[in-house]
Coordinates of C-alpha atoms in Angstrom, one line a residue:
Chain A
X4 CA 20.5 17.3 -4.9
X5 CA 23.3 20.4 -6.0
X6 CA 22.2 23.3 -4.6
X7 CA 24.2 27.0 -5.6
X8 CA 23.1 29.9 -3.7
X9 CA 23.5 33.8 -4.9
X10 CA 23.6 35.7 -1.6
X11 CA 24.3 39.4 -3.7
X12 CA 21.2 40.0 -6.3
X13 CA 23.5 43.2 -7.1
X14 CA 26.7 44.4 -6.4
X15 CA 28.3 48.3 -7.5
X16 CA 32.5 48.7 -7.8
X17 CA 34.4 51.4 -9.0
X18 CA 36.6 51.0 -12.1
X19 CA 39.9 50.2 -11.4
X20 CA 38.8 48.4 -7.8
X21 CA 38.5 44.6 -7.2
X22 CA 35.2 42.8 -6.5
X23 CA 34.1 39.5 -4.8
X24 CA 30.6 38.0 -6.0
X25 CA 30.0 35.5 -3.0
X26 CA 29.1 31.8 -4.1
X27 CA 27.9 29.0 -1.7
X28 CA 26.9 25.4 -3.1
X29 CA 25.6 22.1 -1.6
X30 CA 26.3 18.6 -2.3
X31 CA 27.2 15.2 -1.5
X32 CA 28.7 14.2 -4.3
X33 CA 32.6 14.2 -3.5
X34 CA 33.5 14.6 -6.8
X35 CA 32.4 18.2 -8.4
X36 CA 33.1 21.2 -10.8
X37 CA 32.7 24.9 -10.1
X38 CA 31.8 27.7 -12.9
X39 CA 31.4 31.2 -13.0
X40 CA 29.9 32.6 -16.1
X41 CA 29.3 35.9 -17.6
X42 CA 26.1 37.5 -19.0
X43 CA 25.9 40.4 -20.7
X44 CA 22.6 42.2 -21.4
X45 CA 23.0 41.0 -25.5
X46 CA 22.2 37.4 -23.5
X47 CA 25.3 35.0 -24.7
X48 CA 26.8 33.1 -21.3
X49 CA 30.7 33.7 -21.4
X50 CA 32.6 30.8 -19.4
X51 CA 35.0 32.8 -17.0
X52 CA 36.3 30.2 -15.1
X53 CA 36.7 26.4 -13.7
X54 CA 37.7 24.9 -10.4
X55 CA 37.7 20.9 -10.0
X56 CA 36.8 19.8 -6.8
X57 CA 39.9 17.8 -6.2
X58 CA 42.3 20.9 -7.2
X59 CA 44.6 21.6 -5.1
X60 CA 45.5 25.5 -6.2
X61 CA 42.7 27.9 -6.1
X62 CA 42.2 28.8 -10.0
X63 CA 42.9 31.8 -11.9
X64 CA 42.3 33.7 -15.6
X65 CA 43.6 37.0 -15.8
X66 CA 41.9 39.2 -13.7
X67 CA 39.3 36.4 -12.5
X68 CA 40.4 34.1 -9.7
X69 CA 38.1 31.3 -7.9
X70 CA 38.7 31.4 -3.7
X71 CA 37.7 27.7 -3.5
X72 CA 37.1 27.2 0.3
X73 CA 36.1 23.1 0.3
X74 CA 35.1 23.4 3.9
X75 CA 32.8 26.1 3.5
X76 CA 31.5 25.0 0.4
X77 CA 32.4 28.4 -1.0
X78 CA 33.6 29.5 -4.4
X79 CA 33.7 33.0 -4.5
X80 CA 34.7 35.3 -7.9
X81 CA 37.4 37.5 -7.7
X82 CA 37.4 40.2 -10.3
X83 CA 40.9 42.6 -10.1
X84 CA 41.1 45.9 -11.6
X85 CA 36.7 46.3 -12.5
X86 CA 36.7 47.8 -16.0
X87 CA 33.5 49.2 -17.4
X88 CA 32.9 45.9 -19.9
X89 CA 33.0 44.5 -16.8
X90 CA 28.9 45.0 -15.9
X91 CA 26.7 42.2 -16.5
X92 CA 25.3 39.4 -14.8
X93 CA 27.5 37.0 -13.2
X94 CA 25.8 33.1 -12.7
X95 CA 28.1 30.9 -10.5
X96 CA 27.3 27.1 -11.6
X97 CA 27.9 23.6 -10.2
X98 CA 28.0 20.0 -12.1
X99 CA 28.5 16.8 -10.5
X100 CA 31.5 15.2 -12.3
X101 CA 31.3 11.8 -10.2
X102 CA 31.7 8.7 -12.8
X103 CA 28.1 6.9 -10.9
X104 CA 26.2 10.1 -10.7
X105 CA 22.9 10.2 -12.1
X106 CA 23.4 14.4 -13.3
X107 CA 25.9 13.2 -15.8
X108 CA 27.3 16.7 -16.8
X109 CA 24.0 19.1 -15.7
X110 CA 25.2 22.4 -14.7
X111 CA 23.5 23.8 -11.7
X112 CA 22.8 27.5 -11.5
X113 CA 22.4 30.2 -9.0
X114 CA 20.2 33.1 -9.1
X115 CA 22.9 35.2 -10.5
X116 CA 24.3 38.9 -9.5
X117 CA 24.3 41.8 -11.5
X118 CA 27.4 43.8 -10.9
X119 CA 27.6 47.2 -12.2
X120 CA 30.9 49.3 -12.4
X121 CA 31.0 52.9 -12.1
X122 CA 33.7 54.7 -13.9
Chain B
X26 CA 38.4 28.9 -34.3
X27 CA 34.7 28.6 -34.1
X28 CA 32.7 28.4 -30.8
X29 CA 29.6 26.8 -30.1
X30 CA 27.2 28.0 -33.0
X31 CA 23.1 27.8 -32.3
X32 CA 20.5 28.5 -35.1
X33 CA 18.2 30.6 -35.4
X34 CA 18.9 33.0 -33.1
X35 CA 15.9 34.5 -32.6
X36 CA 11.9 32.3 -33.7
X37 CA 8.2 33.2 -32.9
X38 CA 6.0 30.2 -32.7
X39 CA 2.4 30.3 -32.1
X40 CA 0.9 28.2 -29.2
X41 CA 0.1 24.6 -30.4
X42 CA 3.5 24.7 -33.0
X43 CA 6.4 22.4 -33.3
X44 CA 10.2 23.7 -33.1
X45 CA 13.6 22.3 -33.7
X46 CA 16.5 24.4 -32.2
X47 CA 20.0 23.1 -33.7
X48 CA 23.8 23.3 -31.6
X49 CA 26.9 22.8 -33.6
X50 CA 29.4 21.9 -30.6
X51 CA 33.2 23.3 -31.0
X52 CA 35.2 20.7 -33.1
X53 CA 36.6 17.5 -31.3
X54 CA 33.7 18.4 -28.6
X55 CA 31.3 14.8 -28.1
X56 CA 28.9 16.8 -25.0
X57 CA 26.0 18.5 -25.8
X58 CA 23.7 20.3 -23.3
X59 CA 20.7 22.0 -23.5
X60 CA 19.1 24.4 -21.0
X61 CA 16.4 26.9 -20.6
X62 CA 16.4 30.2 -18.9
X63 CA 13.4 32.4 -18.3
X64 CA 13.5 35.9 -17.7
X65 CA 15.3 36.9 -14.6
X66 CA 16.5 33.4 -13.4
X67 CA 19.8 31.1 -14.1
X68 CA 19.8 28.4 -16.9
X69 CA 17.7 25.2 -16.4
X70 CA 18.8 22.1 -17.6
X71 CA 17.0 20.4 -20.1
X72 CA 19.1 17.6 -21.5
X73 CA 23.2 16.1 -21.9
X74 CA 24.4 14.2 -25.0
X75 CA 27.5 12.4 -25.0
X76 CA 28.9 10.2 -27.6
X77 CA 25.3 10.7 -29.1
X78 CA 23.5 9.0 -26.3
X79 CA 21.4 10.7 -23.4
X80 CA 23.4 11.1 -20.1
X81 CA 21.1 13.2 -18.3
X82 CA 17.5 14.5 -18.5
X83 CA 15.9 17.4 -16.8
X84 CA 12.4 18.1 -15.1
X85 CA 10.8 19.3 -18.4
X86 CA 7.8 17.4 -19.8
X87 CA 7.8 14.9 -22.6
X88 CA 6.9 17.6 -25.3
X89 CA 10.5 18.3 -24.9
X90 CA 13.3 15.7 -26.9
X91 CA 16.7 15.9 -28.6
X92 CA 19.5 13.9 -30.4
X93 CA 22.8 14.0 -30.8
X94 CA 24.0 13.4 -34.6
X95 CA 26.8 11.2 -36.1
X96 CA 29.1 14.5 -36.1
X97 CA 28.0 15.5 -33.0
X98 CA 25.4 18.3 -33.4
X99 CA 22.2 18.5 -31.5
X100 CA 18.8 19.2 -32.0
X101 CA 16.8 19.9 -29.6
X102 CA 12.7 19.4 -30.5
X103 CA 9.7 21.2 -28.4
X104 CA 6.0 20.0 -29.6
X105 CA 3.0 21.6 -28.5
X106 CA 4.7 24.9 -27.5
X107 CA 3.0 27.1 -24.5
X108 CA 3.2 30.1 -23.8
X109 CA 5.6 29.6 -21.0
X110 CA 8.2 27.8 -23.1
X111 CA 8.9 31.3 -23.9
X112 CA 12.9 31.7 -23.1
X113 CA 16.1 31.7 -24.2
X114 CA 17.3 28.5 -25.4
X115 CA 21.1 28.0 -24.7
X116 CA 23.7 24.5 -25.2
X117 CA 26.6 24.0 -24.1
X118 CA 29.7 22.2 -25.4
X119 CA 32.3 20.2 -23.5
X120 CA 35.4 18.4 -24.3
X121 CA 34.1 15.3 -21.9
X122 CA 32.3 15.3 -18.9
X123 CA 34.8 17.0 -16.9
X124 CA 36.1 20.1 -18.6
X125 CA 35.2 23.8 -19.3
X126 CA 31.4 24.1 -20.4
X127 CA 31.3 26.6 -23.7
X128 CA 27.6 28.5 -24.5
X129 CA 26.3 28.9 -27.7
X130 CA 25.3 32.4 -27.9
X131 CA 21.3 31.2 -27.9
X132 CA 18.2 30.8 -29.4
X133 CA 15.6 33.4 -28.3
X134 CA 11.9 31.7 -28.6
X135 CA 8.5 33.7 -28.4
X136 CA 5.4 31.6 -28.1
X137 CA 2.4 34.1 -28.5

């Protein structure tokens, strides 16, 4: 069974400053996808980013980046420059993307972590 | 162009009621998915569409069901609503099985 695990239930940055929202998963499927989303307090879920689990490069969209670490079944968030649009909850996701798995395209949540940024 | 688009955005049922929650994926998208998230906690998959047929199937009981239409859309059906199917109703939209997951913006349900 995928597992993702939340450590942070909230985090605090000042504008301007970067963050990292810490991410651990577990699975035994080889083949895997990564998410982070985005959830403001009006409630939509705003896809941020995507990491395969047979990339190679760590992956990036403007001022998010994913630090996949395979080893340590990590996949940490990396927000640059915190702006104040910036605070809401942040839900790091798994899916098993394995052609014989039986969780054909579930995502798996974590617990989420709010972030908040001061100005 | 037009995300994932979820309607109505906002229902109160009373206990005992039927509902039909409907997705319109983003054009040239075949996956659907539906999930559920209650106050305070992540999204909880409920079902997965692809090419119209059912790839995947949550722990929720029988009351729930959907289907995937001809031009892909999705309706997802709850019978003999509780009060703790009281959530937030989101799906999701993929390109294939292996691609970016896109949210419909969600269907807020209030049993009382």
């Amino acid at each position: 069974a995928q597992k993702i695990t939340q450590t942070q239930p909230g985090m605090f940055v000042q504008e301007k400053e970067a963050v990292t929202l810490d991410c651990t998963y577990d699975t035994s499927d080889p083949s895997y996808g990564l998410f982070w989303y985005k959830q403001p307090s009006s409630g939509e879920m705003i896809f941020l980013i995507y990491q395969g689990s047979y990339d190679q490069q760590n992956a990036t969209e403007g001022r998010y980046s994913l630090n996949f670490q395979k080893a340590r079944k990590s996949a940490n968030l990396v927000i640059s420059a915190s702006q104040l649009g910036d605070s809401a909850m942040y839900f790091c996701a798994m899916r098993d993307e394995g052609a014989g798995g039986t969780s054909y395209g579930k995502l798996t949540f974590g617990q989420g972590t709010i972030l908040t940024v001061h100005p | 162009d037009a995300g994932v688009t979820q309607s109505p955005t906002h229902l109160i049922k009373t206990r005992g009621q039927q509902v039909t929650l409907r997705c319109s994926p983003i054009s040239g998208h075949k996956s659907v998915s539906w999930y559920q998230q209650v106050l305070g906690q992540g999204p909880q998959f409920i079902f997965q569409y692809y090419e119209k047929e059912e790839r995947g199937r949550g722990n929720f009981p029988d009351r729930f069901s959907a289907q995937q239409f001809s031009d892909y859309h999705s309706e997802l059906n709850m019978s003999s609503l509780e009060l703790g199917d009281s959530a937030l109703y989101f799906c999701a939209s993929s390109l294939a099985s292996r691609a970016e997951a896109f949210f419909g913006q969600g269907t807020r349900l209030t049993v009382v």
